[in-house]
Each structure stands twice: as C-alpha cells, then as structure tokens.
Coordinates of C-alpha atoms and ligand atoms in Angstrom, one line a residue:
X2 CA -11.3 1.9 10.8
X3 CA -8.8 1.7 13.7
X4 CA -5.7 -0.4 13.8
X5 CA -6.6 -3.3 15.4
X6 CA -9.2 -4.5 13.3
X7 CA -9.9 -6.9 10.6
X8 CA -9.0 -5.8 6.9
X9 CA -9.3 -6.9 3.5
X10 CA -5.9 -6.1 2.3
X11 CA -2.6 -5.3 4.4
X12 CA -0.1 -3.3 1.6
X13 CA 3.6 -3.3 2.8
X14 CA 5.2 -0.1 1.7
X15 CA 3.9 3.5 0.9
X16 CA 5.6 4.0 -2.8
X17 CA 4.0 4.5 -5.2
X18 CA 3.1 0.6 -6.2
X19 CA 1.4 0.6 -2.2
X20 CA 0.1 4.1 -2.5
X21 CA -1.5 3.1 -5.9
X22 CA -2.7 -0.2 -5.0
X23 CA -4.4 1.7 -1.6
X24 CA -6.3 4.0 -3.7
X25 CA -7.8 1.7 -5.9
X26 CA -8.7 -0.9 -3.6
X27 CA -10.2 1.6 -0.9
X28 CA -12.0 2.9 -3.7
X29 CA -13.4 0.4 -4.1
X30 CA -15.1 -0.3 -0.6
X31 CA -12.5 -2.8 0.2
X32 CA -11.0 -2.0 3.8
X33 CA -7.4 -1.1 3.5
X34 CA -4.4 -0.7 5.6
X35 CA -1.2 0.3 4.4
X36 CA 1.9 0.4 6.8
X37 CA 5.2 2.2 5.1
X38 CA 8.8 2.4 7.9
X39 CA 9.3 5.5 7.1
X40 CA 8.6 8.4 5.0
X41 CA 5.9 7.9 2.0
X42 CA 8.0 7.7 -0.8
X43 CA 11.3 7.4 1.4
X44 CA 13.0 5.1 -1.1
X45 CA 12.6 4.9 -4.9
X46 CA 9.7 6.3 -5.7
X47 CA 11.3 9.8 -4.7
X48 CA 14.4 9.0 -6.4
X49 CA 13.2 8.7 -9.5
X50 CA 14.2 10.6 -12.8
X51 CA 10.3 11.7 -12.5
X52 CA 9.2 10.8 -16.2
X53 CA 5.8 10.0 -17.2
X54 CA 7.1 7.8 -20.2
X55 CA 7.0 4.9 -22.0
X56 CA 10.7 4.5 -22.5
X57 CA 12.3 5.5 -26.2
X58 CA 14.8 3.2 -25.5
X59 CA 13.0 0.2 -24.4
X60 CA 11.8 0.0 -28.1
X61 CA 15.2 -1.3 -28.9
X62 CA 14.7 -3.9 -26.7
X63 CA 11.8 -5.5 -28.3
X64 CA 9.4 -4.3 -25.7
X65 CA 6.9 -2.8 -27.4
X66 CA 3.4 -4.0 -25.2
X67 CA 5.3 -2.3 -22.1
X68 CA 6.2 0.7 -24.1
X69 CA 2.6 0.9 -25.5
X70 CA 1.1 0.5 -22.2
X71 CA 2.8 3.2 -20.5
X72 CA 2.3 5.6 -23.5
X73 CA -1.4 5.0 -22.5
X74 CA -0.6 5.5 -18.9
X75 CA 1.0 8.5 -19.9
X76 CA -2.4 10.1 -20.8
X77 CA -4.3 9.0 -18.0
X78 CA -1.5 10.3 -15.5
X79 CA -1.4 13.8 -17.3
X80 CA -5.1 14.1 -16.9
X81 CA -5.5 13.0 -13.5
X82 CA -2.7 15.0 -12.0
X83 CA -2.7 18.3 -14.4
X84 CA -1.2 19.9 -11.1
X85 CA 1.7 17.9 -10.2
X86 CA 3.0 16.9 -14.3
X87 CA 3.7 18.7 -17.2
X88 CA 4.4 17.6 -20.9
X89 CA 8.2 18.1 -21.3
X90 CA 9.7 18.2 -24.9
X91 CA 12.8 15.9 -25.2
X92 CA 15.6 16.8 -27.7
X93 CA 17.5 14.2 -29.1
X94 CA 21.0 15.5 -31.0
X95 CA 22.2 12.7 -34.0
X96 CA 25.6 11.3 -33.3
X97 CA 26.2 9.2 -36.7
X98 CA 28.5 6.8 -34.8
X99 CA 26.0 5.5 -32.5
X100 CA 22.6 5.2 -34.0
X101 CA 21.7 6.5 -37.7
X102 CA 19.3 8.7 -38.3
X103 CA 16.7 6.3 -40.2
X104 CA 16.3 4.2 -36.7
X105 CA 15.9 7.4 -34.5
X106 CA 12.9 8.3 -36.9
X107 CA 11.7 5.2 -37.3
X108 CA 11.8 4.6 -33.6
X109 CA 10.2 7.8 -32.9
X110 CA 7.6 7.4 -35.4
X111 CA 6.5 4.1 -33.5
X112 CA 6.6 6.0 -30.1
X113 CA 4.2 8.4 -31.5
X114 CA 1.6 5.8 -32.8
X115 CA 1.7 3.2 -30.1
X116 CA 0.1 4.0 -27.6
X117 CA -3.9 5.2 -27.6
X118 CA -5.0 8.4 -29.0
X119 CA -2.2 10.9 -27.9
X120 CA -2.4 14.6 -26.6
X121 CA 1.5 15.2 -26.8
X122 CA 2.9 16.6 -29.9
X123 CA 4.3 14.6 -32.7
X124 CA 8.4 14.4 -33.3
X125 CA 10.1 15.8 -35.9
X126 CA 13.4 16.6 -36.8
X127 CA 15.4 19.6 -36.3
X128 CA 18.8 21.7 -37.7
X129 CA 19.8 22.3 -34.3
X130 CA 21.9 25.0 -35.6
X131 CA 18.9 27.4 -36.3
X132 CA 17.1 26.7 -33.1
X133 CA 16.8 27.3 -30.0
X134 CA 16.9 23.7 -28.7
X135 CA 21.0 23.6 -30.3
X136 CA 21.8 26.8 -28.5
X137 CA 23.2 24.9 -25.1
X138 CA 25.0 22.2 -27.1
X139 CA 28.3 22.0 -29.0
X140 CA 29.1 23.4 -32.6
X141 CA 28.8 20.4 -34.4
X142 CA 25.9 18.6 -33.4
X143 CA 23.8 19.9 -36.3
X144 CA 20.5 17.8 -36.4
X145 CA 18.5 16.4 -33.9
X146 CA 15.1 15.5 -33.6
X147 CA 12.3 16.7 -31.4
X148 CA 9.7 14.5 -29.1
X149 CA 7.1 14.8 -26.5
X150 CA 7.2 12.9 -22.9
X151 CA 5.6 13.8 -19.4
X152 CA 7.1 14.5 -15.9
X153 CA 5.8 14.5 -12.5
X154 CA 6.6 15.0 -9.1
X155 CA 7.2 11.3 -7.8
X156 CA 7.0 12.4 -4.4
X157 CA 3.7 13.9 -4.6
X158 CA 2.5 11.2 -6.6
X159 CA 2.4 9.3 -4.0
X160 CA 1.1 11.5 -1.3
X161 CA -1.6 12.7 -3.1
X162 CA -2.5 8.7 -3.8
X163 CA -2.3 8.2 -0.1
X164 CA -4.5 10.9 0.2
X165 CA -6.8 9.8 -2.0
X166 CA -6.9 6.4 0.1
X167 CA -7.4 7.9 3.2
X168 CA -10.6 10.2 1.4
X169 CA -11.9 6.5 0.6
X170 CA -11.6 5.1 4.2
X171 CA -8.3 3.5 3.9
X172 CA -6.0 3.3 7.3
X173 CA -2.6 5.1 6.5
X174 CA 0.2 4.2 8.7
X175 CA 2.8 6.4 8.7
X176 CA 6.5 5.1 10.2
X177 CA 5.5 1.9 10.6
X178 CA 7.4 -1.3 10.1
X179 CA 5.8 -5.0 9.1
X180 CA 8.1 -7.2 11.0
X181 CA 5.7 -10.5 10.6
X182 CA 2.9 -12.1 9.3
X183 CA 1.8 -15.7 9.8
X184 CA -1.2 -17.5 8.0
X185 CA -4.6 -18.1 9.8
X186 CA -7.6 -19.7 8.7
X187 CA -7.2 -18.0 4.8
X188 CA -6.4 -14.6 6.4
X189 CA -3.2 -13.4 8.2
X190 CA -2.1 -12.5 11.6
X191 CA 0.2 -9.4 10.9
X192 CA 2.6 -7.8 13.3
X193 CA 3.9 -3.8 13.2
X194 CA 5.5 -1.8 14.9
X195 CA 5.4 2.1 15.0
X196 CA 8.6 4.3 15.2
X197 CA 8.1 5.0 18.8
X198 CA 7.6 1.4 19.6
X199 CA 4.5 0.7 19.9
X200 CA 3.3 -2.9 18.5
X201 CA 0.1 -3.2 15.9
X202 CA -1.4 -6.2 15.6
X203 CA -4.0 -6.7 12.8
X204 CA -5.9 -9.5 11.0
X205 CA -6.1 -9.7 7.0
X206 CA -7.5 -11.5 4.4
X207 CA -4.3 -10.7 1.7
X208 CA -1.3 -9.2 2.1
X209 CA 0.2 -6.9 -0.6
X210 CA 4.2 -6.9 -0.5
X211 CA 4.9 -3.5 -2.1
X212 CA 8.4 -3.1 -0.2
X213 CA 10.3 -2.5 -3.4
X214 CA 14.0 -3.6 -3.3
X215 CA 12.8 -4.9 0.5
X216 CA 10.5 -7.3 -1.5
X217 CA 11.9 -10.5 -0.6
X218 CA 12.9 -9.5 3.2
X219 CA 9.0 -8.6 3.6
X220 CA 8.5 -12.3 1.9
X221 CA 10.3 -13.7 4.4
X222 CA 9.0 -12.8 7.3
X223 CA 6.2 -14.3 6.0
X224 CA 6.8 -18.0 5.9
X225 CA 6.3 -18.1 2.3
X226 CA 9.3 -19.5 0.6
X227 CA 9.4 -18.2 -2.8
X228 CA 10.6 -21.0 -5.6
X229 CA 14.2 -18.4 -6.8
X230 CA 14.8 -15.1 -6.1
X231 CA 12.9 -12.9 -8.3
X232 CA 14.6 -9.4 -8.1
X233 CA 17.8 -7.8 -9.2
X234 CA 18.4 -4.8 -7.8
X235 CA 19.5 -1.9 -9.8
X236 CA 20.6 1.3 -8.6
X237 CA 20.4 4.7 -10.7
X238 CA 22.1 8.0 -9.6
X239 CA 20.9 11.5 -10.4
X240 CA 22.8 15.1 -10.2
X241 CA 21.4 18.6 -10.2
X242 CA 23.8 21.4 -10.6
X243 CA 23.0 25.2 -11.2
X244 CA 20.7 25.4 -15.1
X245 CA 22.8 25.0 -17.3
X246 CA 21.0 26.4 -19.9
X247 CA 17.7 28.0 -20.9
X248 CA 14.3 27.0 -22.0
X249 CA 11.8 24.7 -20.9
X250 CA 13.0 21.7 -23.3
X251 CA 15.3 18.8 -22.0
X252 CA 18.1 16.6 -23.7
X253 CA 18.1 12.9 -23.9
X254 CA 21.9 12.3 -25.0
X255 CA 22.8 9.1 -26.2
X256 CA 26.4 7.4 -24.1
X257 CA 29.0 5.4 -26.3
X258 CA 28.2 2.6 -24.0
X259 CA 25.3 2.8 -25.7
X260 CA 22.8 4.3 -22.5
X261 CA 21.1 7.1 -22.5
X262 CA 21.4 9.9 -20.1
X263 CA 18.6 12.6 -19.3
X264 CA 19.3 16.5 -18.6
X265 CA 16.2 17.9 -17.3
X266 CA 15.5 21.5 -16.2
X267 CA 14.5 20.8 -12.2
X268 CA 12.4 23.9 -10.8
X269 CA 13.4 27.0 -11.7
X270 CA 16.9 27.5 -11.2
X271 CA 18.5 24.1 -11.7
X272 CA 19.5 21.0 -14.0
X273 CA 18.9 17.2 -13.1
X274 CA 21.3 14.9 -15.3
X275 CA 20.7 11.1 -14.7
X276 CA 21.0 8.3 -14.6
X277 CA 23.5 5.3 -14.1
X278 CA 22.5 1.5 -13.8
X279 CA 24.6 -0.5 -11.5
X280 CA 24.1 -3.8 -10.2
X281 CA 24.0 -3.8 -6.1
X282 CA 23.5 -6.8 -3.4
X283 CA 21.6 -4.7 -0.8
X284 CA 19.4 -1.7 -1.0
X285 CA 21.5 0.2 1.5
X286 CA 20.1 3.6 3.4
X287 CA 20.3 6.0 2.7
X288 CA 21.7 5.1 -1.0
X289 CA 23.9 8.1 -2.3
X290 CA 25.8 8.5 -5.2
X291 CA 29.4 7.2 -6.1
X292 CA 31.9 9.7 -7.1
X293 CA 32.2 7.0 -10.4
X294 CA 28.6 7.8 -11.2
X295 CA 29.0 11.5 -10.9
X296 CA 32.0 11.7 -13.1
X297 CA 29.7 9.4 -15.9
X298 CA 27.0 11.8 -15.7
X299 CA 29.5 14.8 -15.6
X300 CA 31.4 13.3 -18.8
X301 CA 27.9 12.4 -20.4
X302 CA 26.8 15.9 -20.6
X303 CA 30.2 17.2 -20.8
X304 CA 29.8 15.8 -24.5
X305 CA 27.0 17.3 -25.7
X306 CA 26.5 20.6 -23.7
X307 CA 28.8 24.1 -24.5
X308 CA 29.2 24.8 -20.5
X309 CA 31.1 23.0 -18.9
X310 CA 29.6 20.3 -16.5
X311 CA 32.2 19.1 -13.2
X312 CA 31.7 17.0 -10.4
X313 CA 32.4 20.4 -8.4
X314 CA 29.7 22.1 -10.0
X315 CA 27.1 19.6 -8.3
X316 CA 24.6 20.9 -5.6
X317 CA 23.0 17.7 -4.8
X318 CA 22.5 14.3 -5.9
X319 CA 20.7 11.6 -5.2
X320 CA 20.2 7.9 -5.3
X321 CA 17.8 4.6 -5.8
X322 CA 17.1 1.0 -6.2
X323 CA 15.4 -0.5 -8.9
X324 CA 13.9 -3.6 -8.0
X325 CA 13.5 -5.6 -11.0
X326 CA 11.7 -8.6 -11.9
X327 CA 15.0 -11.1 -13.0
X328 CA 14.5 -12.2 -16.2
X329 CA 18.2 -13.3 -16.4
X330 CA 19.6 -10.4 -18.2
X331 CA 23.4 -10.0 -17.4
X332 CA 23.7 -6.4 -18.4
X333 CA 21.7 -4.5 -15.6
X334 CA 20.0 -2.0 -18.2
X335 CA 18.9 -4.5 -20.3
X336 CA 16.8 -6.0 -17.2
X337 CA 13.3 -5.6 -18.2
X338 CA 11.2 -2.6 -16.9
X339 CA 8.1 -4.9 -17.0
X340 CA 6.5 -6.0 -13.8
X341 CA 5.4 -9.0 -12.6
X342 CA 2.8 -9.8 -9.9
X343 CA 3.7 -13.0 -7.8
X344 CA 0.9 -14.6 -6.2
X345 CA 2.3 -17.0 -3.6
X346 CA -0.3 -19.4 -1.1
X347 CA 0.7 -20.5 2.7
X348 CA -2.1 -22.9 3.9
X349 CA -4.7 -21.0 1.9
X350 CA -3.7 -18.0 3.0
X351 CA -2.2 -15.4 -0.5
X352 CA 0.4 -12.7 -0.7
X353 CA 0.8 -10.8 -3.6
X354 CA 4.3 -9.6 -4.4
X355 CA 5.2 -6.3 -6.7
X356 CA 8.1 -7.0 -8.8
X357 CA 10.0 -4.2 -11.0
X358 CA 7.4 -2.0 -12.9
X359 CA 7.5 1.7 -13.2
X360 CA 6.4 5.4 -11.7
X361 CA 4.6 5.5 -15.0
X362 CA 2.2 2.4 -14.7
X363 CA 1.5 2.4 -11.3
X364 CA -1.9 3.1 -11.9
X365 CA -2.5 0.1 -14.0
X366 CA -0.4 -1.7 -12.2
X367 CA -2.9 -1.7 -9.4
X368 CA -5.7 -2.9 -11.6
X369 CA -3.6 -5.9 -12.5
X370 CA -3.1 -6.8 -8.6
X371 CA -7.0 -6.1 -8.1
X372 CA -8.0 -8.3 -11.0
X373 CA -5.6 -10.5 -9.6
X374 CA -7.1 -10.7 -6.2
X375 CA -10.7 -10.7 -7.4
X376 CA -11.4 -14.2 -6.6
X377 CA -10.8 -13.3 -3.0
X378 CA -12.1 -10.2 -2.6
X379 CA -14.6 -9.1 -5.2
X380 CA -15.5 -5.8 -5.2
X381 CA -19.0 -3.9 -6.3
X382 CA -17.1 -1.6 -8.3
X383 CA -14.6 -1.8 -11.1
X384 CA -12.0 0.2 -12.4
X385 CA -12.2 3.6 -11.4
X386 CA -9.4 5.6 -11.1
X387 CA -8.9 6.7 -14.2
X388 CA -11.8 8.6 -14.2
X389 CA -11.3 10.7 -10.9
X390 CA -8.5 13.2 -10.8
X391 CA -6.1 13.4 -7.6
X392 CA -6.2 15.5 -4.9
X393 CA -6.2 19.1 -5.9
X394 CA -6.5 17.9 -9.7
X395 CA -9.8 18.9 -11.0
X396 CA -8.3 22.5 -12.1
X397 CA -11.4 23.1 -13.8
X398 CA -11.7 25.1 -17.7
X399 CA -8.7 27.0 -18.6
X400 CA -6.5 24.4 -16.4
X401 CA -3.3 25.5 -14.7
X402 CA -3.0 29.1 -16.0
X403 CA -6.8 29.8 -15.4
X404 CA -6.5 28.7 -11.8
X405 CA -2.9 30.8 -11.6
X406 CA -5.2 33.8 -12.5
X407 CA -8.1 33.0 -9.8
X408 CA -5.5 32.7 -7.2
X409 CA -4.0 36.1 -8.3
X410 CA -7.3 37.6 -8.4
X411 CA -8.2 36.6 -4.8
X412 CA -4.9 36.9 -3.3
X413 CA -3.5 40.2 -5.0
X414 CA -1.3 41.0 -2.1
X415 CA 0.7 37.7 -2.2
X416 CA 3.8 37.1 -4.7
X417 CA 3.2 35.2 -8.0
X418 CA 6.4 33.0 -8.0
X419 CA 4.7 32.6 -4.6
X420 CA 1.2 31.5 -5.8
X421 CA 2.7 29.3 -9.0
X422 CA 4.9 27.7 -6.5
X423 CA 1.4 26.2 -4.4
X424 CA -0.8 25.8 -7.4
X425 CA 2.4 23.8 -8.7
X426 CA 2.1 21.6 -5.7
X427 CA -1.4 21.5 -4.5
X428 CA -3.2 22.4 -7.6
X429 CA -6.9 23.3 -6.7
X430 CA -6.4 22.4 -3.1
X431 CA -3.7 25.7 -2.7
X432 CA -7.0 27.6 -1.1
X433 CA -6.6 25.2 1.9
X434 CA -3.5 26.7 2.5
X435 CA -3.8 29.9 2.0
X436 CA -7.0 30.5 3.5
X437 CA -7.7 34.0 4.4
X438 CA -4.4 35.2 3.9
X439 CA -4.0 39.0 3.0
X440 CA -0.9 39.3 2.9
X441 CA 2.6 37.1 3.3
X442 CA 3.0 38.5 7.4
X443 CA -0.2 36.1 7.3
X444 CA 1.8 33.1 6.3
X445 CA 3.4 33.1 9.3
X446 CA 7.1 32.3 9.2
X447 CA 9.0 32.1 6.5
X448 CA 11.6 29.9 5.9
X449 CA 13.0 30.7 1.7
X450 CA 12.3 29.3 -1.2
X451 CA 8.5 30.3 -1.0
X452 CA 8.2 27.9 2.1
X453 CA 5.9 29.6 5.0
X454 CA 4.7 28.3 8.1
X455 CA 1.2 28.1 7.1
X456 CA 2.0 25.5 4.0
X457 CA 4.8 23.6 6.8
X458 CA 1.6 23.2 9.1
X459 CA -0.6 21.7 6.2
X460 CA 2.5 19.2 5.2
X461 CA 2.4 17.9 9.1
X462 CA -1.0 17.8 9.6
X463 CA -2.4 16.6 6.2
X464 CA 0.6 14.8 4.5
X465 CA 1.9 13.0 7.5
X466 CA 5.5 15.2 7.3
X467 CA 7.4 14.8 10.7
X468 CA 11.2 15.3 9.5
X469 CA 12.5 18.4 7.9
X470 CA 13.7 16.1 5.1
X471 CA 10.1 15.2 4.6
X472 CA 9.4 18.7 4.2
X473 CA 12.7 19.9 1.7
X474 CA 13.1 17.1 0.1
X475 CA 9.6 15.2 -0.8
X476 CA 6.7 17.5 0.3
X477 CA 8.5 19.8 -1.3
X478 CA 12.2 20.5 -3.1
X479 CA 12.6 23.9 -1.7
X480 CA 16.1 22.4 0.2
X481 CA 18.1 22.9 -3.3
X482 CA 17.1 26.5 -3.2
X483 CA 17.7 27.2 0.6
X484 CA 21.0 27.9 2.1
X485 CA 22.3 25.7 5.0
X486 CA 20.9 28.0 8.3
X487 CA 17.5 28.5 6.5
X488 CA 17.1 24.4 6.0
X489 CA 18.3 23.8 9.9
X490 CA 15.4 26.4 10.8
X491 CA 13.0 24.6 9.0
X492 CA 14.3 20.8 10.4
X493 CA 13.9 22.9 14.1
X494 CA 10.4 23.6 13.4
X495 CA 9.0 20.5 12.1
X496 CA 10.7 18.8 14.9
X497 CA 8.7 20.4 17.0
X498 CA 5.6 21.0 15.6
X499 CA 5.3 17.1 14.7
X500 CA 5.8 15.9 18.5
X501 CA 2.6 18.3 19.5
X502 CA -0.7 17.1 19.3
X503 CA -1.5 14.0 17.0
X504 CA -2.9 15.2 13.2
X505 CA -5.9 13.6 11.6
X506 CA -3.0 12.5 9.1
X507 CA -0.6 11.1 12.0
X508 CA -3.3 9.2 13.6
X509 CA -3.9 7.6 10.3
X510 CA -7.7 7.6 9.9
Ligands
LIG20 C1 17.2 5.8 -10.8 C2 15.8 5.5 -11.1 C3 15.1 6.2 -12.1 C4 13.8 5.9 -12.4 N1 13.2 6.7 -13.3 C5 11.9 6.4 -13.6 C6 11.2 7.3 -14.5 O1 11.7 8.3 -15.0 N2 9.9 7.0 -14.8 C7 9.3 5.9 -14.3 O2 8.2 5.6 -14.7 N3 9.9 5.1 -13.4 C8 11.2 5.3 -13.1 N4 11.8 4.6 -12.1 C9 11.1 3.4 -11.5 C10 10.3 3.8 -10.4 O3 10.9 4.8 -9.6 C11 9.9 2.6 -9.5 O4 9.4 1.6 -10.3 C12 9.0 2.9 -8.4 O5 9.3 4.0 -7.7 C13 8.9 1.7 -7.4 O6 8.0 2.0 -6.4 P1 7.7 1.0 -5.3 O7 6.5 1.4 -4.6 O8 7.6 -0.4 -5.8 O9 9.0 0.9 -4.4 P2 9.6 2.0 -3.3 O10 9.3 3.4 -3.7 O11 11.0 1.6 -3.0 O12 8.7 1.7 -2.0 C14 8.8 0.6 -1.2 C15 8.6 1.1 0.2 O13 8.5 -0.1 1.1 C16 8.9 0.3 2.3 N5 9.2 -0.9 3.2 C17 10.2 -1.8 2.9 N6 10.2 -2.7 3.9 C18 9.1 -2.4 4.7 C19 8.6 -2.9 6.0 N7 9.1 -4.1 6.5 N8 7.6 -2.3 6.6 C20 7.0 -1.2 6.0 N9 7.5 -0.6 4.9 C21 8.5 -1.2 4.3 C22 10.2 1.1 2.0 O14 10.5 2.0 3.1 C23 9.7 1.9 0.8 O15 9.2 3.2 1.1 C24 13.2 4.9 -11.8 C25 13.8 4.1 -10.8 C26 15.1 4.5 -10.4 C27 15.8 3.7 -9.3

C-alpha cells in the first residue's frame, strides 16, 4: 500500500506504543500507516531504563492490577524477544531506617505470586557479606535480598515491532511529521509532511495519537478539543560510567527521599545508574540531563557502592519524558504508571489517544486500543501477538547459547565477541548479515566496537537508519564504546550511504 491511499488506522508516532499498536493491527489484515518525525524510537522509548518489569515499588502504591499485569507482560516479552532481553537479577541491600525488613519480604513475596505462572527465579534473602552480590557495596550493608526482573533493548523493541508491521503490510513512514487531520464523512483527511518536504496526504478511518509527551499538540491539530489536559510530563535522567563492578547482577538502592535508583551493568564494559523524576512544562529536544540530576544519581550510588561514583566519572547520559495520564498526584513519582486510552469523536469521526503506560505493557496495551476500536474496525483475527516471536526471535531448541554455537560453527574465522554481539541484536536473523562472510576483510569497513560496514548497510536498508546517531545510539550502542574519530567516521558513512538509492525500508513499503 502506497501513501496516498485509504487506510484503516493512521498511528502518530513510531515508539513503542505506535510500533506496538502497528503490529497488531497489520496483523490483523487491517491496513496501517504509521508516520513517526524522526527516528523510531527518537524520544522515550529509547530513553528508557530498559526494564521488562512490573515495578517493586509501585506495590507501595496500591497498584497491584498494573503491577500484576506487567509481571504477565513480562513473560510474554521474554519469550517473544529471547534475542533482544535477558532476565536480570536485582539486589536489594536492607537499610533499617527506610523500609524494615518484614515489608521488603512481604513485598517481594507478592511480586513473586502476582502475576501468571512465572519463569524467573523466586527472591530470597541474602548475608551480603558472604556473597558475591555484597562484594561492590559498603562494609556495613550486611543483608539484602535477592529478585528476578527482565531487560530489553527499548530501541530495538521498537524496530523489530516496526518490522514486524511492515512483514504484515503495514506502510512505515520514516521522518515524517503529522501536522493535520480534519474529520470527513466518519474517516479523516490527514496531512504529513516528509523531512525533505514533501507533503502526504491520506484518508483514514481512525487515527491513533501515539506522540507520547507530543500527545496533546498531535490532539490539537486535530480539532478535537479534549475536556482537561490529561498528561503530566515527567522527565527521568540516566548515567553510564565505566562498570563499576563485576557480575551480571544489578542493584536497586533505595534514596532517603524514599525513590529508588537502579545500577545496571550496560554491555560489556559499562554501568547505567537512573533515574530522577522531575516535573517539566515542555518535552524539549533533545532532552539532556541537569548537572542536579547527575549529582543525585552520583550521591545515590555513592551510598551504597565501595568505588567511588563522580559526576566526572560519567561517559554519557541521557534523558526522557514520561507522559503520564494526570490523575492529580502532586509528587511526580507517585503519578500513576497506568495508562489510559482516550477515545475522543469529531462529527463521527474517533481518535484514540495513548496516555502514560509503560515499555513493559506495550504489547497489551495495543490489544486494549484494538478492543477498543473494534466497533469500527472489526477484524477476522484476534489477539495474536503473543504467540509469534519478533523478528529474529524464534532461536529455536537450546535458545541463545545453541544459536551462539551454530554461528561459531559456520563462521569459524569471525570473532566471538563479534558473533555474540549480532546474535545479541538480531537474534536468528544475524545470517542476513553475515551472509557469506569468511572472514572480517569480508565485512567490509570497520568502524570499533564490532560495528562493520556490512551490519551499517543492513541498519540503512532494513531498519530505516539515516543518521549516525541512529546507528550508535539506537540501532546499536556501539557510540559508548568508540572513541570520538571512529563515531565521526561512522556519522560520514551513513551520511552518505542513506542519500544513495531509496531502501525497501526508506520507501516505507
Ligand atoms: C526515564 C524513564 C525511564 C523509564 N523506564 C522504564 C522501564 O524501565 N520500563 C518500562 O516498562 N517503562 C519505562 N519507561 C516508560 C516507557 O519508556 C514509556 O512508557 C514508553 O517509551 C512510551 O512510548 P511512546 O511510544 O508512548 O512514546 P515515545 O517513545 O515518546 O514516542 C512518541 C513518538 O511520537 C513522535 N511524534 C510526536 N509528534 C509527532 C508528529 N506530529 N508526527 C509524527 N511523529 C510525532 C515522537 O517523535 C516520538 O518518537 C521509562 C520512561 C522514562 C522517561
């Protein structure tokens, strides 16, 4: 399907809500189009602290359904990208002061039962001076206890969603902007325009407003008025310095202001510690990080950890919006996490608003917008996408280590680090890169950090890359291991790569 035609559903923004909501819907024979301004996962979705979760801490806020429906979500998201996530086990050190030890247990005795039938290890606690998991933090933190959560890369989440669409006939429109929609006998009129200024019209029976903390601008350009403003907007900083320790294991530490603050080992050589809340007016961009926020992530790990942890030390950082549903919370972390879908009506014609929700529940997310749109567009099939892994996610028997091992045995010249490093990203879809490749001189260029020329080419002409940063810091996060020159090299080379011929991906069919 071209642009220019008449759709079922026009999605506003290529997160992960839009990306989601894409997939589904073109799965199920609907016709699709989903424009996003700039990069796929440009904004919060990449910004993320990447945890497949359903949120300790939200359990002391009462909200246990949303806690027990991403613990749910977790599973499903572990088994249908196997590639892209990983369990990760969380340790929690006691601090008497701030929360006794009966409520942690209790707490994480409910986390392990709520949620359906769980593959993740139970907690339990620990004497943190015996183990492993004390032997990066202070002296005389002594017990601690021990869960199980899941992380992802956000990023490719949502590529490999988009992907997905496209593989079901959806129309993916990279780097370009909604700037107007107006009703039209029960459908809409929609106006976009593409980075190098080309206009797209297109007709369409719903719109889906998926524009994240850009919800309400996309609303109004729509001539629907909604009755209050329904988002706050929320922004969360992350730092990544050097690793800081060893092991595979990561820290949730709990702040005096009573917050938590993850540490997270982030590939193989560094340390992500996040993240703040902080009420903002406008999603600004690009969002970056205060030197306030670093200093309170510094300080919260500072606590807790033996080495020392300075603004100094950090290597990169980075920043997002939260766009929560308002449910008239005045502290900004106690905002719910929930979402909402708001189902407004010009003249007949309906657009369906995504407010707050998480990485975590996108997929179900999109299932409550579907159900919600059913009376408009019914679909022959029903919920499906549970049941069908993601791009380059059916690993087959043995998983990630058995298909490790068959890309070892079939490309012996190459470098393991080098072959974990695609399976890691591309799962069983790392033989479309690699090809017939003998030997790394068969890569073509390459640029550090495991990044060749031959996997550059595939980001362009598959994943609709056309900036460097699309490359360093989404596609991929081979930027935090590259030095300056060897990032400008690859920015030089996408540059012009992406202005040569149009891509199946760029042309968006
Ligand atoms: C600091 C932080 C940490 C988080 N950690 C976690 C976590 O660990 N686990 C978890 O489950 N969730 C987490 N979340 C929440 C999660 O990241 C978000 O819920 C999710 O990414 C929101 O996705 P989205 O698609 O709604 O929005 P976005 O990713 O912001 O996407 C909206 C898109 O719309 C596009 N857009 C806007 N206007 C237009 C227009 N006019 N035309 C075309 N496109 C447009 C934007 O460019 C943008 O790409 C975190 C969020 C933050 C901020």
């Amino acid at each position: 399907m071209q642009p220019g035609s008449a759709y079922d559903i026009l999605i506003i923004g290529g997160g992960i809500n839009g990306a989601g909501i894409a997939r589904d819907a073109a799965g199920r024979g609907l016709r699709v189009a989903l424009c996003e301004r700039g990069d796929f996962a440009g904004a919060t979705s990449s910004a993320s602290t990447k945890l497949i979760h359903g949120g300790l801490r939200y359990l002391e806020h009462g909200e246990l359904r949303m806690v027990r429906d991403a613990l749910s979500e977790r599973e499903a998201l572990l088994a249908i990208a196997p590639h892209i996530s990983r369990q990760l086990r969380f340790v929690l050190p006691h601090v008497r002061e701030l929360r006794p030890a009966w409520m942690i247990r209790l707490g994480l005795l409910l986390y392990d039962h709520l949620g359906t039938r769980s593959s993740l290890p139970r907690s339990y606690g620990v004497d943190l001076r015996g183990s492993h998991y004390g032997a990066a933090l202070k002296a005389d933190l002594r017990k601690g206890f021990v869960y199980s959560d899941g992380w992802v890369d956000d990023a490719r989440l949502v590529i490999l969603n988009l992907r997905s669409a496209q593989f079901h006939g959806a129309t993916i429109l990279p780097r370009t902007r909604f700037v107007a929609a107006r009703p039209e006998r029960r459908s809409w009129r929609a106006r976009l325009q593409r980075s190098d200024g080309r206009w797209i019209d297109l007709e369409a029976r719903v719109l889906v407003n998926a524009a994240g903390p850009w919800v309400d601008d996309v609303l109004s350009a729509t001539t629907v008025v909604p009755s209050r403003p329904r988002v706050r907007l929320v922004k969360g900083s992350h730092i990544v310095v050097q690793r800081l320790y060893d092991g595979d294991h990561a820290y949730l530490l709990q702040n005096d202001d009573r917050r938590v603050v993850f540490v997270i080992p982030f590939g193989a050589n560094h340390t992500l510690i996040g993240t703040t809340d902080l009420a903002v007016e406008s999603p600004l961009v690009p969002m970056t990080s205060s030197p306030a926020e670093v200093e309170y992530l510094c300080q919260a790990a500072r606590r807790y950890l033996r080495q020392a942890v300075a603004p100094e030390q950090v290597v990169w950082s980075y920043a997002g919006v939260r766009a929560l549903f308002d449910d008239r919370h005045r502290d900004p972390a106690s905002i719910t996490r929930d979402y909402t879908l708001a189902l407004d009506e010009v003249n007949g014609s309906i657009a369906l608003s995504i407010l707050g929700g998480k990485l975590t529940v996108y997929r179900r997310l999109a299932e409550a917008a579907l159900a919600k749109l059913h009376r408009r567009l019914e679909t022959r099939r029903g919920t499906w996408t549970a049941g069908e892994p993601l791009p380059g996610g059916d690993l087959g028997t043995g998983g990630m280590n058995a298909l490790i091992d068959r890309l070892r045995a079939r490309y012996p010249a190459l470098p393991p680090l080098l072959l974990q490093t695609l399976a890691q990203r591309h799962g069983a879809l790392s033989d479309e890169i690699l090809g017939d490749a003998r030997s790394e001189s068969d890569l073509g260029i390459h640029f550090g950090a495991h990044l060749f020329e031959r996997e550059v080419d595939y980001f362009i002409r598959y994943e609709w890359a056309q900036t460097g940063d699309d490359v360093l810091w989404r596609r991929t996060k081979a930027g935090l291991d590259m030095p300056a020159p060897e990032r400008i090299r690859v920015h030089d080379y996408v540059r012009e790569r992406a202005n040569e011929a149009p891509s199946p991906a760029r042309e968006g069919g």
